[in-house]
Amino acid sequence: IWREYAERGPLVQIVFPTASGITAGETPVKFRNVEVGRIETIHFSKDLSTVIASARMSHDVAPYLDGDAEFWVVRAEVSARGISGLDTVISGSYIEGTWNADIGKRKKRFVARDTPPLTTSDTPGQRIVLQAPEGGSLSVGAPIFFRQVEVGHIESKRLTPEGDAVEFDVFIDAPNDRRLTQGTRFWNVSGVDLNLGTDGARLRIASLASLIQGGASFDNVAGGSSEPVEDGHVYNL
């Protein structure tokens, strides 16, 4: 009895808006599709506005449960990017967690995400910001292209604090993030490009995903600066 008690991992609290898909004693917590914990109890917050699920986590991942850790419920969903979570139709919903390999200050309470992140915290790459006068047809999840090859996507979309422009948080996957420089320029490739000329009609679509969700492309202009940029650099779309 003492050995089993001593080997128990830490208990963390995960706050959800509802308990949909979560069952005490059954719902597992997974990381990279490996079970690293299980929900033990579920109860309401004091003001009854949220549901708090207590999860017993494994000792193996306990050091990494810091401020960078995130949790969300995985269930079957259909979106413009495709169908996800089909395995949960048979096995049931589960809680997915993500964190990086850096060990920080231990945290015991987390607020779950409403939707899965498009990019996990341990994915190599670079985050930048695109700014445009209006949102247009670009939506969250829209692809980013470099010479018609998808190298990233839009993670979020919001108005600037002044409300005079729209900002898009963009993630560019490694190693293509090395192509981002001070001389990089972005442009919108959403929808269909139809050209009519003496040689006939030419129809061009960047991709089916960009037709549905919108999309943007980038390249480096001739004579532009080749200096690299840091995370959070703002480009005009």
mmCIF file of N, CA, C and O in Angstrom, residues 137 189-195 202-207 210-212:
data_model
loop_
_atom_site.group_PDB
_atom_site.id
_atom_site.type_symbol
_atom_site.label_atom_id
_atom_site.label_comp_id
_atom_site.label_asym_id
_atom_site.label_seq_id
_atom_site.Cartn_x
_atom_site.Cartn_y
_atom_site.Cartn_z
ATOM 1 N N SER A 137 -11.089 37.125 -46.836
ATOM 2 C CA SER A 137 -11.521 35.727 -46.820
ATOM 3 C C SER A 137 -10.566 34.826 -46.047
ATOM 4 O O SER A 137 -10.751 33.606 -46.025
ATOM 5 N N VAL A 189 -3.656 35.043 -51.536
ATOM 6 C CA VAL A 189 -3.894 34.147 -52.678
ATOM 7 C C VAL A 189 -5.235 33.449 -52.528
ATOM 8 O O VAL A 189 -5.441 32.351 -53.035
ATOM 9 N N SER A 190 -6.178 34.067 -51.827
ATOM 10 C CA SER A 190 -7.489 33.460 -51.603
ATOM 11 C C SER A 190 -8.300 33.430 -52.892
ATOM 12 O O SER A 190 -8.171 34.304 -53.754
ATOM 13 N N GLY A 191 -9.155 32.427 -53.012
ATOM 14 C CA GLY A 191 -10.129 32.380 -54.091
ATOM 15 C C GLY A 191 -9.534 31.948 -55.420
ATOM 16 O O GLY A 191 -8.558 31.218 -55.491
ATOM 17 N N VAL A 192 -10.123 32.443 -56.498
ATOM 18 C CA VAL A 192 -9.818 32.001 -57.850
ATOM 19 C C VAL A 192 -9.262 33.169 -58.652
ATOM 20 O O VAL A 192 -9.753 34.291 -58.550
ATOM 21 N N ASP A 193 -8.230 32.907 -59.459
ATOM 22 C CA ASP A 193 -7.652 33.917 -60.339
ATOM 23 C C ASP A 193 -7.993 33.537 -61.782
ATOM 24 O O ASP A 193 -7.520 32.513 -62.289
ATOM 25 N N LEU A 194 -8.820 34.327 -62.428
ATOM 26 C CA LEU A 194 -9.258 34.045 -63.797
ATOM 27 C C LEU A 194 -8.760 35.149 -64.727
ATOM 28 O O LEU A 194 -9.053 36.323 -64.511
ATOM 29 N N ASN A 195 -7.969 34.754 -65.733
ATOM 30 C CA ASN A 195 -7.440 35.700 -66.702
ATOM 31 C C ASN A 195 -7.988 35.385 -68.084
ATOM 32 O O ASN A 195 -7.933 34.232 -68.537
ATOM 33 N N ARG A 202 -7.412 31.467 -68.558
ATOM 34 C CA ARG A 202 -6.527 30.758 -67.638
ATOM 35 C C ARG A 202 -7.126 30.837 -66.237
ATOM 36 O O ARG A 202 -7.369 31.923 -65.717
ATOM 37 N N LEU A 203 -7.344 29.672 -65.655
ATOM 38 C CA LEU A 203 -7.920 29.576 -64.306
ATOM 39 C C LEU A 203 -6.841 29.071 -63.361
ATOM 40 O O LEU A 203 -6.199 28.056 -63.625
ATOM 41 N N ARG A 204 -6.664 29.786 -62.262
ATOM 42 C CA ARG A 204 -5.612 29.414 -61.310
ATOM 43 C C ARG A 204 -6.166 29.413 -59.900
ATOM 44 O O ARG A 204 -6.753 30.397 -59.460
ATOM 45 N N ILE A 205 -5.960 28.296 -59.186
ATOM 46 C CA ILE A 205 -6.353 28.162 -57.783
ATOM 47 C C ILE A 205 -5.127 27.696 -57.014
ATOM 48 O O ILE A 205 -4.498 26.693 -57.390
ATOM 49 N N ALA A 206 -4.756 28.416 -55.950
ATOM 50 C CA ALA A 206 -3.558 28.047 -55.191
ATOM 51 C C ALA A 206 -3.698 26.648 -54.610
ATOM 52 O O ALA A 206 -2.786 25.834 -54.668
ATOM 53 N N SER A 207 -4.842 26.336 -54.038
ATOM 54 C CA SER A 207 -5.132 25.006 -53.507
ATOM 55 C C SER A 207 -6.605 24.962 -53.140
ATOM 56 O O SER A 207 -7.263 25.996 -53.020
ATOM 57 N N SER A 210 -7.133 26.781 -49.856
ATOM 58 C CA SER A 210 -7.166 28.239 -49.940
ATOM 59 C C SER A 210 -8.460 28.728 -50.561
ATOM 60 O O SER A 210 -8.891 29.851 -50.311
ATOM 61 N N LEU A 211 -9.106 27.892 -51.383
ATOM 62 C CA LEU A 211 -10.397 28.272 -51.955
ATOM 63 C C LEU A 211 -11.470 28.300 -50.866
ATOM 64 O O LEU A 211 -12.370 29.129 -50.882
ATOM 65 N N ILE A 212 -11.367 27.386 -49.898
ATOM 66 C CA ILE A 212 -12.362 27.284 -48.827
ATOM 67 C C ILE A 212 -12.052 28.249 -47.674
ATOM 68 O O ILE A 212 -12.916 28.970 -47.197
#
